[in-house]
PDB file of C-alpha atoms in Angstrom:
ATOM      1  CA  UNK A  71      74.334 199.960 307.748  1.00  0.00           C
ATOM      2  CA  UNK A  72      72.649 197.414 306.259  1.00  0.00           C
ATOM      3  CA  UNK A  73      74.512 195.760 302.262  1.00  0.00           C
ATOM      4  CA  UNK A  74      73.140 198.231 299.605  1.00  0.00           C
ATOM      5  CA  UNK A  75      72.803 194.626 297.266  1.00  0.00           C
ATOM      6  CA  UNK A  76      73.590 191.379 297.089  1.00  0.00           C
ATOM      7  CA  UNK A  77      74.784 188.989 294.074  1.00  0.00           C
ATOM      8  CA  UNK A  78      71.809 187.508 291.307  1.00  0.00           C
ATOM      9  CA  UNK A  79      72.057 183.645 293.250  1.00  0.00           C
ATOM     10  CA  UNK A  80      71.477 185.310 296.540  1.00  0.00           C
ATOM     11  CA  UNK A  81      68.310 187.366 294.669  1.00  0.00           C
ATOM     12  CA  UNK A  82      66.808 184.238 293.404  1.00  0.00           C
ATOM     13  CA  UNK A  83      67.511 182.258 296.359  1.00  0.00           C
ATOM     14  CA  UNK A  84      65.629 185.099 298.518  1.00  0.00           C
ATOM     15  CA  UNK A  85      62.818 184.917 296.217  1.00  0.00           C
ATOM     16  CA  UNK A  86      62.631 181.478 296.434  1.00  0.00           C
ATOM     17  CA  UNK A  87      62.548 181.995 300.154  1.00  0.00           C
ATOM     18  CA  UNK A  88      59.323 184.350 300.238  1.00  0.00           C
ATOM     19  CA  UNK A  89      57.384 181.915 298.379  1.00  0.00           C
ATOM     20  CA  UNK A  90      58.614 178.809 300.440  1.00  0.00           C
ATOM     21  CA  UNK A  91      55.321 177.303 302.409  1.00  0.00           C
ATOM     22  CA  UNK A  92      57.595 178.111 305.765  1.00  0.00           C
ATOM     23  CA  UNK A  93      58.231 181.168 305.061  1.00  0.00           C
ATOM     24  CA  UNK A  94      55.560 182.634 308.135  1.00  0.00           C
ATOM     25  CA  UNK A  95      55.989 179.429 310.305  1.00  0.00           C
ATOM     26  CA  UNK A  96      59.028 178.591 312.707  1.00  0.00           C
ATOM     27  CA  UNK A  97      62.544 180.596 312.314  1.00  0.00           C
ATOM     28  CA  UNK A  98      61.630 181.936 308.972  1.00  0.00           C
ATOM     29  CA  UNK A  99      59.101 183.980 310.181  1.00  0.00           C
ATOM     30  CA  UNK A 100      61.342 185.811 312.805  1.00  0.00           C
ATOM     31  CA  UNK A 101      62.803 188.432 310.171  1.00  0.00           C
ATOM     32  CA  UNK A 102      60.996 191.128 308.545  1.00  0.00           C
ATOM     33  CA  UNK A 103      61.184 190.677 304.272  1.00  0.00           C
ATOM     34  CA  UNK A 104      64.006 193.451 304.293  1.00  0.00           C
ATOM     35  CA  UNK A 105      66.537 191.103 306.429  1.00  0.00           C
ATOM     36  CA  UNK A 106      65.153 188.052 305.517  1.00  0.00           C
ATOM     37  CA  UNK A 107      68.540 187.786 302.875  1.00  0.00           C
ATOM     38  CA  UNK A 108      70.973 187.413 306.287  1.00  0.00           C
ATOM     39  CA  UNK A 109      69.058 183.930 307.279  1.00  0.00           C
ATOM     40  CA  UNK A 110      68.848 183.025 303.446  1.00  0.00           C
ATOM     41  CA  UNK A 111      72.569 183.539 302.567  1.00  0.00           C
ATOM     42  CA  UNK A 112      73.183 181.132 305.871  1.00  0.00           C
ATOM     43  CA  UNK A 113      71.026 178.566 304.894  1.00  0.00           C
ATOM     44  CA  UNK A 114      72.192 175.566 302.583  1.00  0.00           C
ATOM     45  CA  UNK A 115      69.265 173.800 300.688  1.00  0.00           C
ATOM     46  CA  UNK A 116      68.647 170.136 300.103  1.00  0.00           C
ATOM     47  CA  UNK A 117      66.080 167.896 298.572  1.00  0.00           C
ATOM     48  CA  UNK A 118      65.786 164.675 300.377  1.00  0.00           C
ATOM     49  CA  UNK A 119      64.286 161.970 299.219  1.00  0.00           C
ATOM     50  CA  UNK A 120      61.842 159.685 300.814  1.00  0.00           C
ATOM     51  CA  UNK A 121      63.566 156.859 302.991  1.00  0.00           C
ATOM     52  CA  UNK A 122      66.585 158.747 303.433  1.00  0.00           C
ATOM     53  CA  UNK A 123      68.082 159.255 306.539  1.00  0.00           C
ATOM     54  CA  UNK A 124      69.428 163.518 306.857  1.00  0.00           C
ATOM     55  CA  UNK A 125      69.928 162.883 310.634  1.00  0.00           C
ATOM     56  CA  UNK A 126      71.901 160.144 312.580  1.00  0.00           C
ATOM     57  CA  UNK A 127      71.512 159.431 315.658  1.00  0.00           C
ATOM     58  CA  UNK A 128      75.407 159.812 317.514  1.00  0.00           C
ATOM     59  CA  UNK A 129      76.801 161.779 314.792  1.00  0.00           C
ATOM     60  CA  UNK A 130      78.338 165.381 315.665  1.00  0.00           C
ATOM     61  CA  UNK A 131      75.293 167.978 316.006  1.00  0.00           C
ATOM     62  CA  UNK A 132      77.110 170.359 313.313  1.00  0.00           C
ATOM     63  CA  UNK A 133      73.780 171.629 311.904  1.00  0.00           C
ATOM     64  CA  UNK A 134      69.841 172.500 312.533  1.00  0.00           C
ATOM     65  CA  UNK A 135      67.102 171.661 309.728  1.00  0.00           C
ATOM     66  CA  UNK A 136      64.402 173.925 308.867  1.00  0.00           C
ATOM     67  CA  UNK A 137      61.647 171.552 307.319  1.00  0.00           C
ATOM     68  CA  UNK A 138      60.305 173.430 303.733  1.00  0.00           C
ATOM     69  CA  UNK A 139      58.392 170.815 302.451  1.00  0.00           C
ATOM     70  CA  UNK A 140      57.459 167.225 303.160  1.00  0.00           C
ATOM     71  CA  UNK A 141      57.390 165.254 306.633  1.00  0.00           C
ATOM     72  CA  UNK A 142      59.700 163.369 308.445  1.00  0.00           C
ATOM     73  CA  UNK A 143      60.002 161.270 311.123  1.00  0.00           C
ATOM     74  CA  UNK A 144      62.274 161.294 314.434  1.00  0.00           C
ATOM     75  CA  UNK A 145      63.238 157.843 315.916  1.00  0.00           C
ATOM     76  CA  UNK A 146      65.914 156.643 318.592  1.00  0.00           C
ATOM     77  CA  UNK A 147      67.420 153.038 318.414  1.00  0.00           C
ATOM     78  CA  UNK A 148      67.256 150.867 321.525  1.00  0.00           C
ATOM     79  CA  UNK A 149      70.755 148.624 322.575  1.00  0.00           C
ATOM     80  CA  UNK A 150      68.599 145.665 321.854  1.00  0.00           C
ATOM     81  CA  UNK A 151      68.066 146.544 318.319  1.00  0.00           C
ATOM     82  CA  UNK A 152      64.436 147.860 318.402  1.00  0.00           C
ATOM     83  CA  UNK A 153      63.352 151.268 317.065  1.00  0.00           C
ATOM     84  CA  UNK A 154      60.771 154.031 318.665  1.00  0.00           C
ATOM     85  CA  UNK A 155      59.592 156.583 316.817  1.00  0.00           C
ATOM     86  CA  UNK A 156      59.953 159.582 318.848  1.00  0.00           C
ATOM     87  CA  UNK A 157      58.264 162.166 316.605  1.00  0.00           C
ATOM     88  CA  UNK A 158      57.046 163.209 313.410  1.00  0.00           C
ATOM     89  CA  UNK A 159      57.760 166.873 311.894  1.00  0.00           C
ATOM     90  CA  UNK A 160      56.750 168.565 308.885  1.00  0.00           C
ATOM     91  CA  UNK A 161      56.329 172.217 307.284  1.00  0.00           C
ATOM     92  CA  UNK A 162      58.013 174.557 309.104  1.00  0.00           C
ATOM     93  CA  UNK A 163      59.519 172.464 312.121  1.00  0.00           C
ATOM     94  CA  UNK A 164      62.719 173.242 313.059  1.00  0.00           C
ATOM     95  CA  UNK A 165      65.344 169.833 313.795  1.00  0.00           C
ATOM     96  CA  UNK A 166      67.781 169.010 315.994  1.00  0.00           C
ATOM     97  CA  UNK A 167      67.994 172.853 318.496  1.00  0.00           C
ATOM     98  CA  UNK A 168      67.783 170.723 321.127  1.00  0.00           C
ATOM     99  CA  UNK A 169      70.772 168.776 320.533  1.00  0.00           C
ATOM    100  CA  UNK A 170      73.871 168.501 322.383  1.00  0.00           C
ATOM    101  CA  UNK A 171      77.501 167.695 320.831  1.00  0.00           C
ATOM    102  CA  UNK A 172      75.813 164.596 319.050  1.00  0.00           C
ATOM    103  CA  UNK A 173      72.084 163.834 317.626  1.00  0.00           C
ATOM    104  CA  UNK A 174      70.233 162.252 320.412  1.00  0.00           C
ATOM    105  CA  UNK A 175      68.310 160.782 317.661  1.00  0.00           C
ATOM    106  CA  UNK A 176      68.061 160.245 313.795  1.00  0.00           C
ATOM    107  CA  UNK A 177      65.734 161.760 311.428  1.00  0.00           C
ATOM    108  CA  UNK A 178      64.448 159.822 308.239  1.00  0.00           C
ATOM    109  CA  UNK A 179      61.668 161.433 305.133  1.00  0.00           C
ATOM    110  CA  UNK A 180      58.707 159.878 305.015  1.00  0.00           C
ATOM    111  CA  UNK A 181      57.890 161.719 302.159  1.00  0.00           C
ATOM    112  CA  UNK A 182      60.203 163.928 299.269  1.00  0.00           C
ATOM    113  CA  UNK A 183      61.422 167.130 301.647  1.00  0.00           C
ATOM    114  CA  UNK A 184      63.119 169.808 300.948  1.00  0.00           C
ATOM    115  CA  UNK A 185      64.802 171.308 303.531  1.00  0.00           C
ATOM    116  CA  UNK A 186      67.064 173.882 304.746  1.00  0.00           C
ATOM    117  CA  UNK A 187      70.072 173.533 306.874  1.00  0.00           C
ATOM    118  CA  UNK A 188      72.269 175.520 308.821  1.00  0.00           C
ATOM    119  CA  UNK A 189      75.864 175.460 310.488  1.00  0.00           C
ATOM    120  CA  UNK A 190      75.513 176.403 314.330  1.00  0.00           C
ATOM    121  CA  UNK A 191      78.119 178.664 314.031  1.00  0.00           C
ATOM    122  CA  UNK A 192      76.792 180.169 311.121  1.00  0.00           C
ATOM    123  CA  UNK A 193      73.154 180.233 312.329  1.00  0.00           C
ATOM    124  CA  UNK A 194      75.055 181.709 315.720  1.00  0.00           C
ATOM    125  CA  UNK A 195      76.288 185.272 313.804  1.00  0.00           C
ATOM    126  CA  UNK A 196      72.678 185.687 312.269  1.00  0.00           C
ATOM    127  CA  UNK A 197      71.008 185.411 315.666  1.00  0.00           C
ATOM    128  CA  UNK A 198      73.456 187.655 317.431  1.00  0.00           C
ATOM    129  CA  UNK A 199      73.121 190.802 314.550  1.00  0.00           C
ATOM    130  CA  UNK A 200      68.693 189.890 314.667  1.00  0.00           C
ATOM    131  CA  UNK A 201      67.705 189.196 318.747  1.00  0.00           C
ATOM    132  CA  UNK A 202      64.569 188.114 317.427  1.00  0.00           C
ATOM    133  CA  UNK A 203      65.674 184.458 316.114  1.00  0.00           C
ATOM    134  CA  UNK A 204      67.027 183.985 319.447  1.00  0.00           C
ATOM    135  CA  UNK A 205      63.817 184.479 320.571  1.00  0.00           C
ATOM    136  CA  UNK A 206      62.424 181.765 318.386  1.00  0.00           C
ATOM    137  CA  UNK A 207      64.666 179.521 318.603  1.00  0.00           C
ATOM    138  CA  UNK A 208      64.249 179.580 322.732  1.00  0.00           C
ATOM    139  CA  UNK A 209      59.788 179.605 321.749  1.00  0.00           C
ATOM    140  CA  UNK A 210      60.943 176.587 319.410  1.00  0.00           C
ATOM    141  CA  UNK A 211      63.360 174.805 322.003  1.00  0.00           C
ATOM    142  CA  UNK A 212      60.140 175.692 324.620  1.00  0.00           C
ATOM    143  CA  UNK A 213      57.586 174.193 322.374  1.00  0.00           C
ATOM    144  CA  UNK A 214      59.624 171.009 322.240  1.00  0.00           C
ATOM    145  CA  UNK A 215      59.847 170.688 325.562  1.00  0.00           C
ATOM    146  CA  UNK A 216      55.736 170.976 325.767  1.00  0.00           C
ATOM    147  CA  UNK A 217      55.592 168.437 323.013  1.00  0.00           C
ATOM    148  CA  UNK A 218      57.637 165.651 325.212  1.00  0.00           C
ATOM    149  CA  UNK A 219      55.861 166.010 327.908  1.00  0.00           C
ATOM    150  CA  UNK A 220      52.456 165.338 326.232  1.00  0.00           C
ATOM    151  CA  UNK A 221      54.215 162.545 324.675  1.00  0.00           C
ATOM    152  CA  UNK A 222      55.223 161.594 328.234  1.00  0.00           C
ATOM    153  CA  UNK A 223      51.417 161.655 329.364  1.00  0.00           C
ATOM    154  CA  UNK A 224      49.941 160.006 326.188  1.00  0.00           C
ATOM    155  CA  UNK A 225      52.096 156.736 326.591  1.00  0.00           C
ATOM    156  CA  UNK A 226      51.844 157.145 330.039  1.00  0.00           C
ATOM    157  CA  UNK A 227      48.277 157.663 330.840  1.00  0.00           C
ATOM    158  CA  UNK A 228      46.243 157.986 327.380  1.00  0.00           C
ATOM    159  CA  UNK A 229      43.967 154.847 326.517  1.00  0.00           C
ATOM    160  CA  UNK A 230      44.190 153.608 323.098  1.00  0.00           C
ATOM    161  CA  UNK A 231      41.191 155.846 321.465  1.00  0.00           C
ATOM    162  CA  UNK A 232      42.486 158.726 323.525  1.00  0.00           C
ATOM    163  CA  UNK A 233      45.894 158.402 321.911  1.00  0.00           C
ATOM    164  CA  UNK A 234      44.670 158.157 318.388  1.00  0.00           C
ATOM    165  CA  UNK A 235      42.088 161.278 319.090  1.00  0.00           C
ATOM    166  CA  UNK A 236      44.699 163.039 320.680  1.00  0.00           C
ATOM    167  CA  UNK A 237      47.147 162.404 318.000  1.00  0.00           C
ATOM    168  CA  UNK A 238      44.422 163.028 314.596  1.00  0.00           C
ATOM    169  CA  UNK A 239      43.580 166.642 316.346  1.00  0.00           C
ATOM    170  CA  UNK A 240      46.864 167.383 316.803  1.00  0.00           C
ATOM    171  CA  UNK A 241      48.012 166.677 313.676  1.00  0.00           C
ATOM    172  CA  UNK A 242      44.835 168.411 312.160  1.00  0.00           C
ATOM    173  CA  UNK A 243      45.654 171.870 314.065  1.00  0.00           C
ATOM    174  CA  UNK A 244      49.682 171.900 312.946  1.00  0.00           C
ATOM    175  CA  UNK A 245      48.890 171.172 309.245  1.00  0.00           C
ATOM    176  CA  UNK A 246      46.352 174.097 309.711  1.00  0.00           C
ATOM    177  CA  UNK A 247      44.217 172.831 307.215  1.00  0.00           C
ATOM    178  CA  UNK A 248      41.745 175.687 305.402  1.00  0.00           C
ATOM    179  CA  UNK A 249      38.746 173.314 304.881  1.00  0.00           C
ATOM    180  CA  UNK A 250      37.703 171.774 308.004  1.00  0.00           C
ATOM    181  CA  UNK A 251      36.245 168.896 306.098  1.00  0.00           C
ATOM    182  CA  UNK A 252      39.276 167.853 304.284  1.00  0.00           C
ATOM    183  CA  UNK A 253      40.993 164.840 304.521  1.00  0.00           C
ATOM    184  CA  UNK A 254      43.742 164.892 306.869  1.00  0.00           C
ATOM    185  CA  UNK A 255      47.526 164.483 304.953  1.00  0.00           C
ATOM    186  CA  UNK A 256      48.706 162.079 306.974  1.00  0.00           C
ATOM    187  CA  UNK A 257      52.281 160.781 305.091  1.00  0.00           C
ATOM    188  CA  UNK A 258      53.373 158.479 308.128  1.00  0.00           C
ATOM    189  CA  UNK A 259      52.767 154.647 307.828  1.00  0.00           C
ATOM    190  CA  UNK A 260      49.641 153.070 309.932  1.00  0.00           C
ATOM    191  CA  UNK A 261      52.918 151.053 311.421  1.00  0.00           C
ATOM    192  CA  UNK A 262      54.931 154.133 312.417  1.00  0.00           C
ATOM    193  CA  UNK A 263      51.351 156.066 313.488  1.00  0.00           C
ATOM    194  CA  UNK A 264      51.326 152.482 315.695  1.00  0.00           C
ATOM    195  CA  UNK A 265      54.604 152.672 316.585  1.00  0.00           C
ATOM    196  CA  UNK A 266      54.645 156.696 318.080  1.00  0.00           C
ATOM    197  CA  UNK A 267      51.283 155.912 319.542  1.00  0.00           C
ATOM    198  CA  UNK A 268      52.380 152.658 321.696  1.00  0.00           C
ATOM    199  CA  UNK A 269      49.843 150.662 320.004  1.00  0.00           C
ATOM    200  CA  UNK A 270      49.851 148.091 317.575  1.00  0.00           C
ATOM    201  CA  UNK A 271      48.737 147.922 313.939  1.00  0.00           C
ATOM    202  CA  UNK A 272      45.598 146.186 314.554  1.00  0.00           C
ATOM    203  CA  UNK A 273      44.700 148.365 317.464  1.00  0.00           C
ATOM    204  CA  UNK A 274      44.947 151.440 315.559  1.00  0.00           C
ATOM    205  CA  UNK A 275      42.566 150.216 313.391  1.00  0.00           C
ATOM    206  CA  UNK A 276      39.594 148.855 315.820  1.00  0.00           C
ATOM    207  CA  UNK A 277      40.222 152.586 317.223  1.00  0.00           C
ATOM    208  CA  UNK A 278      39.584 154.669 313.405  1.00  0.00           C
ATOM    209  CA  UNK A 279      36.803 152.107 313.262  1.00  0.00           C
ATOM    210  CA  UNK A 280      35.215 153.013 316.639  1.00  0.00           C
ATOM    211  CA  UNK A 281      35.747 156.789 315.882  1.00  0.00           C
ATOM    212  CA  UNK A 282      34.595 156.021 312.705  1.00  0.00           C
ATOM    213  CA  UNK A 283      31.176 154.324 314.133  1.00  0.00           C
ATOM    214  CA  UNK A 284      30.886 157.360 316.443  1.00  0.00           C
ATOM    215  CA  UNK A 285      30.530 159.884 313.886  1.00  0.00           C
ATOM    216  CA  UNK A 286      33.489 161.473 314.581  1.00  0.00           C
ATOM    217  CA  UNK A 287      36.087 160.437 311.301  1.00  0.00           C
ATOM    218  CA  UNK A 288      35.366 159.389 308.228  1.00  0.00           C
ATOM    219  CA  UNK A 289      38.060 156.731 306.685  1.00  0.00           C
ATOM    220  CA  UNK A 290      38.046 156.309 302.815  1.00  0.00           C
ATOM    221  CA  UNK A 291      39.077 153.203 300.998  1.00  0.00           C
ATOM    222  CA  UNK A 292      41.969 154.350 300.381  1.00  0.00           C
ATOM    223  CA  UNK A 293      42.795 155.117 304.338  1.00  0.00           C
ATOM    224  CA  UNK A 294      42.679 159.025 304.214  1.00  0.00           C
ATOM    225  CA  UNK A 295      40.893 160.497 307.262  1.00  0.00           C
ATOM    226  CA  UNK A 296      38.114 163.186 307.361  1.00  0.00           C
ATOM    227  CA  UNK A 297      37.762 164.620 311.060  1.00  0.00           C
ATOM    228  CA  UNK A 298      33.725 165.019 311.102  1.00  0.00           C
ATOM    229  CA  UNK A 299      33.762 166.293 314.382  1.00  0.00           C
ATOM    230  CA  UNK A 300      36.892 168.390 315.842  1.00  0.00           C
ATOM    231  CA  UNK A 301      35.336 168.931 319.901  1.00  0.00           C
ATOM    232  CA  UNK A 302      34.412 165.496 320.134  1.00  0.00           C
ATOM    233  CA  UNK A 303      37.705 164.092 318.890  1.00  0.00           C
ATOM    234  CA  UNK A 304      39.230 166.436 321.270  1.00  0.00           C
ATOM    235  CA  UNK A 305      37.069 165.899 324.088  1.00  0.00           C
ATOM    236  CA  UNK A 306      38.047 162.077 323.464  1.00  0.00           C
ATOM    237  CA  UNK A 307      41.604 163.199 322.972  1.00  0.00           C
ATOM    238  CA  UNK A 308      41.341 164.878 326.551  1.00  0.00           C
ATOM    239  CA  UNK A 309      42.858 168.177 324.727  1.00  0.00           C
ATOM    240  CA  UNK A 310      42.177 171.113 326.457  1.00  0.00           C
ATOM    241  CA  UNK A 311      42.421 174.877 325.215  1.00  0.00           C
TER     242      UNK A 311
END
């Protein structure tokens, strides 16, 4: 039988949890409103500012991050003291499932994010009372897999305006923005978009101006991008449905 109540903090906290912007993307939205209180009372909330680092690379993999708010970005060091930017994850991604014992990587806000975390073994009972976040969490673990290996073939095979049209549709479709015409919220530095993409900072640039020539973006003086046209940015991309 399921608790006839639960205290006033957990109330407000579960309120707080049907209005969060994740609350229908990624983990969150594999409980039904009525049980929605067991992954609440598991989770432990944090505000992280921008610049600060919530995952390090090497340390024990003790917890998982559901992203609430904000974007952040993944990166591994190299021996010789260079960085790569692995990733970049926002509303409703879920960080570090695909761990082992330690982070294979660190995780740094580019922006204020708010954030929820939970304990494996915590986050272990919930799953095993509600089958259905196991479920995600293998669809999320999947997805991730799907998302290196188009990483893989972008570095790998992708030109330079295929990279940047492959990564500006991409990023369009997981932000799922309502107006089509909107400028794209792009938080990430032009040097980290550079970095991610394999490019440099001057490259990426020549490209937005190309696509920008093209008809295809629009780029405002103050660097926010309008996608004009979504199936020719995607046909550039080589993205296919």
């Amino acid at each position: 039988m399921r608790p006839a109540a639960i205290n006033i903090l957990s109330r407000h906290e579960l309120e707080a949890c049907k209005r969060c912007d994740a609350r229908h993307q990624g983990l969150c939205d594999a409980l039904h409103d009525d049980d929605l209180h067991f992954l609440s009372d598991a989770a432990h909330r944090s505000a992280i500012a921008k610049g600060e680092v919530f995952v390090t690379e090497g340390n024990p993999a003790r917890n998982f991050f559901n992203i609430n708010q904000g974007a952040a970005k993944l990166y591994m060091d190299l021996a010789d003291g260079r960085r790569q930017i692995t990733g970049f994850v926002g509303v409703g991604d879920f960080v570090g499932l695909a761990a082992g014992t330690r982070y294979a990587f660190s995780a740094e806000a580019i922006e204020p994010v708010q954030l929820c975390r939970f304990d494996r073994i915590e986050l272990r009972a919930v799953s095993a009372r509600f089958p259905m976040i196991e479920r995600r969490l293998l669809e999320i673990a999947s997805h991730e897999l799907v998302i290196a290996q188009e990483q893989m073939l972008l570095l790998g095979r992708k030109t330079a305006i295929e990279r940047v049209a492959s990564f500006l549709e991409g990023w369009y479709q997981r932000t799922l923005c309502a107006d089509p015409g909107a400028p794209l919220d792009l938080p990430m530095l032009r040097g980290d978009l550079a970095e991610y993409l394999g490019l440099t900072i001057e490259t990426v640039s020549r490209v937005l101006a190309s696509l920008r020539r093209q008809g295809v973006v629009a780029v405002a003086t103050d660097h926010r991008i309008s996608i004009l046209d979504h199936a020719r940015l995607a046909a550039i991309g080589q993205i296919f449905a």
